[in-house]
């Protein structure tokens, strides 16, 4: 089956530093990737849609200058949390859509990254 | 924007019994997909079952089945013969251009 690898699984950083999270599709080409944020005991909230070769589309309320998304290839998307603050501490999950971005393409999820900002 | 509503924050079921998790959604689209995902404590998102909106037949995957009522925009999940390993958070999701999730239902299975 399709595998999405997300790295790192856990990261602790100091306030003011930047953290990069990688999301790779290992055995398929991912035209579209989605980045979600999940607070404890809450649902997954869509942050942005990442399309290969173009700018990401951010959801309302998500700061694009703070959460930089790069989807430079069909197998890799990265999320960089810039100038991280404690309120950015959360669980971040990526998912990838195989092939076209059509809604009938299944989503495959990474294992998530737990970010703690001290 | 599409919204997905799960009105049951928590549900409990006795092992081997049946439980139904409810989900409603709002959309103006006619073609879309609906999903149920399971999230155990490991936080891995596991696909349980999916339903194509243009198919009237309810999807079934072993002990898991759905009751899809398109006109009512309802998409409930039935788990039969519940097992201890079914205990997890369950999220209903709507997919069109992206994927949106409901707030989730925490399912507890009592031995």
PDB file of C-alpha atoms in Angstrom, chain B:
ATOM      1  CA  UNK B   1     -17.388  25.802   3.307  1.00  0.00           C
ATOM      2  CA  UNK B   2     -18.142  22.207   4.034  1.00  0.00           C
ATOM      3  CA  UNK B   3     -18.663  21.260   7.655  1.00  0.00           C
ATOM      4  CA  UNK B   4     -18.669  17.888   9.321  1.00  0.00           C
ATOM      5  CA  UNK B   5     -20.473  17.349  12.615  1.00  0.00           C
ATOM      6  CA  UNK B   6     -20.048  14.513  15.041  1.00  0.00           C
ATOM      7  CA  UNK B   7     -22.468  15.044  17.890  1.00  0.00           C
ATOM      8  CA  UNK B   8     -21.184  12.264  20.144  1.00  0.00           C
ATOM      9  CA  UNK B   9     -17.950  13.242  21.907  1.00  0.00           C
ATOM     10  CA  UNK B  10     -17.807   9.854  23.625  1.00  0.00           C
ATOM     11  CA  UNK B  11     -19.421   6.485  23.139  1.00  0.00           C
ATOM     12  CA  UNK B  12     -19.103   3.236  25.013  1.00  0.00           C
ATOM     13  CA  UNK B  13     -19.886  -0.308  23.928  1.00  0.00           C
ATOM     14  CA  UNK B  14     -19.652  -3.713  25.493  1.00  0.00           C
ATOM     15  CA  UNK B  15     -17.289  -6.136  23.838  1.00  0.00           C
ATOM     16  CA  UNK B  16     -19.042  -8.177  21.122  1.00  0.00           C
ATOM     17  CA  UNK B  17     -21.913  -5.719  20.956  1.00  0.00           C
ATOM     18  CA  UNK B  18     -22.796  -3.247  18.206  1.00  0.00           C
ATOM     19  CA  UNK B  19     -22.333   0.498  18.296  1.00  0.00           C
ATOM     20  CA  UNK B  20     -23.246   3.263  15.868  1.00  0.00           C
ATOM     21  CA  UNK B  21     -21.351   6.516  15.545  1.00  0.00           C
ATOM     22  CA  UNK B  22     -23.171   9.400  13.953  1.00  0.00           C
ATOM     23  CA  UNK B  23     -21.969  11.997  11.480  1.00  0.00           C
ATOM     24  CA  UNK B  24     -23.676  14.707   9.501  1.00  0.00           C
ATOM     25  CA  UNK B  25     -22.192  17.059   6.980  1.00  0.00           C
ATOM     26  CA  UNK B  26     -23.095  20.078   4.975  1.00  0.00           C
ATOM     27  CA  UNK B  27     -22.282  20.562   1.316  1.00  0.00           C
ATOM     28  CA  UNK B  28     -23.723  21.936  -1.875  1.00  0.00           C
ATOM     29  CA  UNK B  29     -21.803  19.443  -3.996  1.00  0.00           C
ATOM     30  CA  UNK B  30     -23.318  16.316  -5.477  1.00  0.00           C
ATOM     31  CA  UNK B  31     -20.113  14.317  -5.930  1.00  0.00           C
ATOM     32  CA  UNK B  32     -17.788  13.779  -3.032  1.00  0.00           C
ATOM     33  CA  UNK B  33     -16.355  11.088  -0.800  1.00  0.00           C
ATOM     34  CA  UNK B  34     -17.005  10.374   2.862  1.00  0.00           C
ATOM     35  CA  UNK B  35     -14.648   8.554   5.159  1.00  0.00           C
ATOM     36  CA  UNK B  36     -14.343   7.182   8.639  1.00  0.00           C
ATOM     37  CA  UNK B  37     -10.873   7.208  10.132  1.00  0.00           C
ATOM     38  CA  UNK B  38      -9.690   5.616  13.345  1.00  0.00           C
ATOM     39  CA  UNK B  39      -6.991   7.252  15.432  1.00  0.00           C
ATOM     40  CA  UNK B  40      -5.566   5.079  18.227  1.00  0.00           C
ATOM     41  CA  UNK B  41      -3.297   6.526  20.937  1.00  0.00           C
ATOM     42  CA  UNK B  42      -0.374   6.223  18.519  1.00  0.00           C
ATOM     43  CA  UNK B  43      -2.069   9.035  16.560  1.00  0.00           C
ATOM     44  CA  UNK B  44      -1.724   7.156  13.283  1.00  0.00           C
ATOM     45  CA  UNK B  45      -4.714   7.844  11.039  1.00  0.00           C
ATOM     46  CA  UNK B  46      -6.180   4.537   9.895  1.00  0.00           C
ATOM     47  CA  UNK B  47      -8.783   4.398   7.160  1.00  0.00           C
ATOM     48  CA  UNK B  48     -11.788   2.380   8.307  1.00  0.00           C
ATOM     49  CA  UNK B  49     -14.223   2.753   5.436  1.00  0.00           C
ATOM     50  CA  UNK B  50     -15.153   5.091   2.608  1.00  0.00           C
ATOM     51  CA  UNK B  51     -18.281   5.890   0.669  1.00  0.00           C
ATOM     52  CA  UNK B  52     -18.698   7.446  -2.744  1.00  0.00           C
ATOM     53  CA  UNK B  53     -21.567   9.911  -2.759  1.00  0.00           C
ATOM     54  CA  UNK B  54     -22.902   8.810  -6.119  1.00  0.00           C
ATOM     55  CA  UNK B  55     -23.227   5.212  -4.949  1.00  0.00           C
ATOM     56  CA  UNK B  56     -26.446   4.444  -3.149  1.00  0.00           C
ATOM     57  CA  UNK B  57     -25.234   1.135  -1.798  1.00  0.00           C
ATOM     58  CA  UNK B  58     -23.800   1.422   1.683  1.00  0.00           C
ATOM     59  CA  UNK B  59     -20.140   0.505   2.004  1.00  0.00           C
ATOM     60  CA  UNK B  60     -19.134  -2.464   4.133  1.00  0.00           C
ATOM     61  CA  UNK B  61     -15.734  -3.594   5.370  1.00  0.00           C
ATOM     62  CA  UNK B  62     -15.931  -6.727   7.501  1.00  0.00           C
ATOM     63  CA  UNK B  63     -17.385  -5.626  10.872  1.00  0.00           C
ATOM     64  CA  UNK B  64     -17.692  -2.012   9.760  1.00  0.00           C
ATOM     65  CA  UNK B  65     -20.580  -0.672   7.732  1.00  0.00           C
ATOM     66  CA  UNK B  66     -22.096   2.689   7.037  1.00  0.00           C
ATOM     67  CA  UNK B  67     -25.585   4.054   6.720  1.00  0.00           C
ATOM     68  CA  UNK B  68     -25.321   6.723   4.071  1.00  0.00           C
ATOM     69  CA  UNK B  69     -28.354   8.953   3.670  1.00  0.00           C
ATOM     70  CA  UNK B  70     -27.425  11.471   0.987  1.00  0.00           C
ATOM     71  CA  UNK B  71     -30.582  13.543   1.149  1.00  0.00           C
ATOM     72  CA  UNK B  72     -30.253  13.862   4.898  1.00  0.00           C
ATOM     73  CA  UNK B  73     -26.473  14.362   4.612  1.00  0.00           C
ATOM     74  CA  UNK B  74     -25.950  11.696   7.194  1.00  0.00           C
ATOM     75  CA  UNK B  75     -23.125   9.154   7.315  1.00  0.00           C
ATOM     76  CA  UNK B  76     -23.124   6.902  10.362  1.00  0.00           C
ATOM     77  CA  UNK B  77     -20.670   4.123  11.144  1.00  0.00           C
ATOM     78  CA  UNK B  78     -21.798   0.825  12.589  1.00  0.00           C
ATOM     79  CA  UNK B  79     -19.283  -1.409  14.303  1.00  0.00           C
ATOM     80  CA  UNK B  80     -20.502  -4.951  14.846  1.00  0.00           C
ATOM     81  CA  UNK B  81     -19.030  -7.497  17.237  1.00  0.00           C
ATOM     82  CA  UNK B  82     -16.951  -4.780  18.892  1.00  0.00           C
ATOM     83  CA  UNK B  83     -13.453  -5.745  19.922  1.00  0.00           C
ATOM     84  CA  UNK B  84     -11.113  -4.245  22.493  1.00  0.00           C
ATOM     85  CA  UNK B  85      -8.867  -3.137  19.662  1.00  0.00           C
ATOM     86  CA  UNK B  86     -11.646  -0.957  18.280  1.00  0.00           C
ATOM     87  CA  UNK B  87     -11.183   1.491  21.144  1.00  0.00           C
ATOM     88  CA  UNK B  88      -9.923   4.750  19.609  1.00  0.00           C
ATOM     89  CA  UNK B  89     -10.949   8.158  18.368  1.00  0.00           C
ATOM     90  CA  UNK B  90     -13.104   7.960  15.278  1.00  0.00           C
ATOM     91  CA  UNK B  91     -13.246  10.817  12.820  1.00  0.00           C
ATOM     92  CA  UNK B  92     -15.768  11.312  10.077  1.00  0.00           C
ATOM     93  CA  UNK B  93     -14.335  13.112   7.060  1.00  0.00           C
ATOM     94  CA  UNK B  94     -15.631  14.766   3.899  1.00  0.00           C
ATOM     95  CA  UNK B  95     -13.464  14.954   0.812  1.00  0.00           C
ATOM     96  CA  UNK B  96     -13.982  17.099  -2.185  1.00  0.00           C
ATOM     97  CA  UNK B  97     -11.073  19.399  -3.026  1.00  0.00           C
ATOM     98  CA  UNK B  98      -9.526  18.777   0.371  1.00  0.00           C
ATOM     99  CA  UNK B  99     -10.466  16.711   3.394  1.00  0.00           C
ATOM    100  CA  UNK B 100     -12.344  18.072   6.394  1.00  0.00           C
ATOM    101  CA  UNK B 101     -12.831  16.246   9.655  1.00  0.00           C
ATOM    102  CA  UNK B 102     -15.480  16.178  12.320  1.00  0.00           C
ATOM    103  CA  UNK B 103     -14.630  16.764  15.958  1.00  0.00           C
ATOM    104  CA  UNK B 104     -14.316  13.057  16.621  1.00  0.00           C
ATOM    105  CA  UNK B 105     -15.932  10.454  18.846  1.00  0.00           C
ATOM    106  CA  UNK B 106     -13.950   8.638  21.491  1.00  0.00           C
ATOM    107  CA  UNK B 107     -15.032   5.006  21.565  1.00  0.00           C
ATOM    108  CA  UNK B 108     -14.476   2.921  24.661  1.00  0.00           C
ATOM    109  CA  UNK B 109     -14.912  -0.846  24.523  1.00  0.00           C
ATOM    110  CA  UNK B 110     -15.717  -2.528  27.817  1.00  0.00           C
ATOM    111  CA  UNK B 111     -14.587  -6.128  28.332  1.00  0.00           C
TER     112      UNK B 111
END
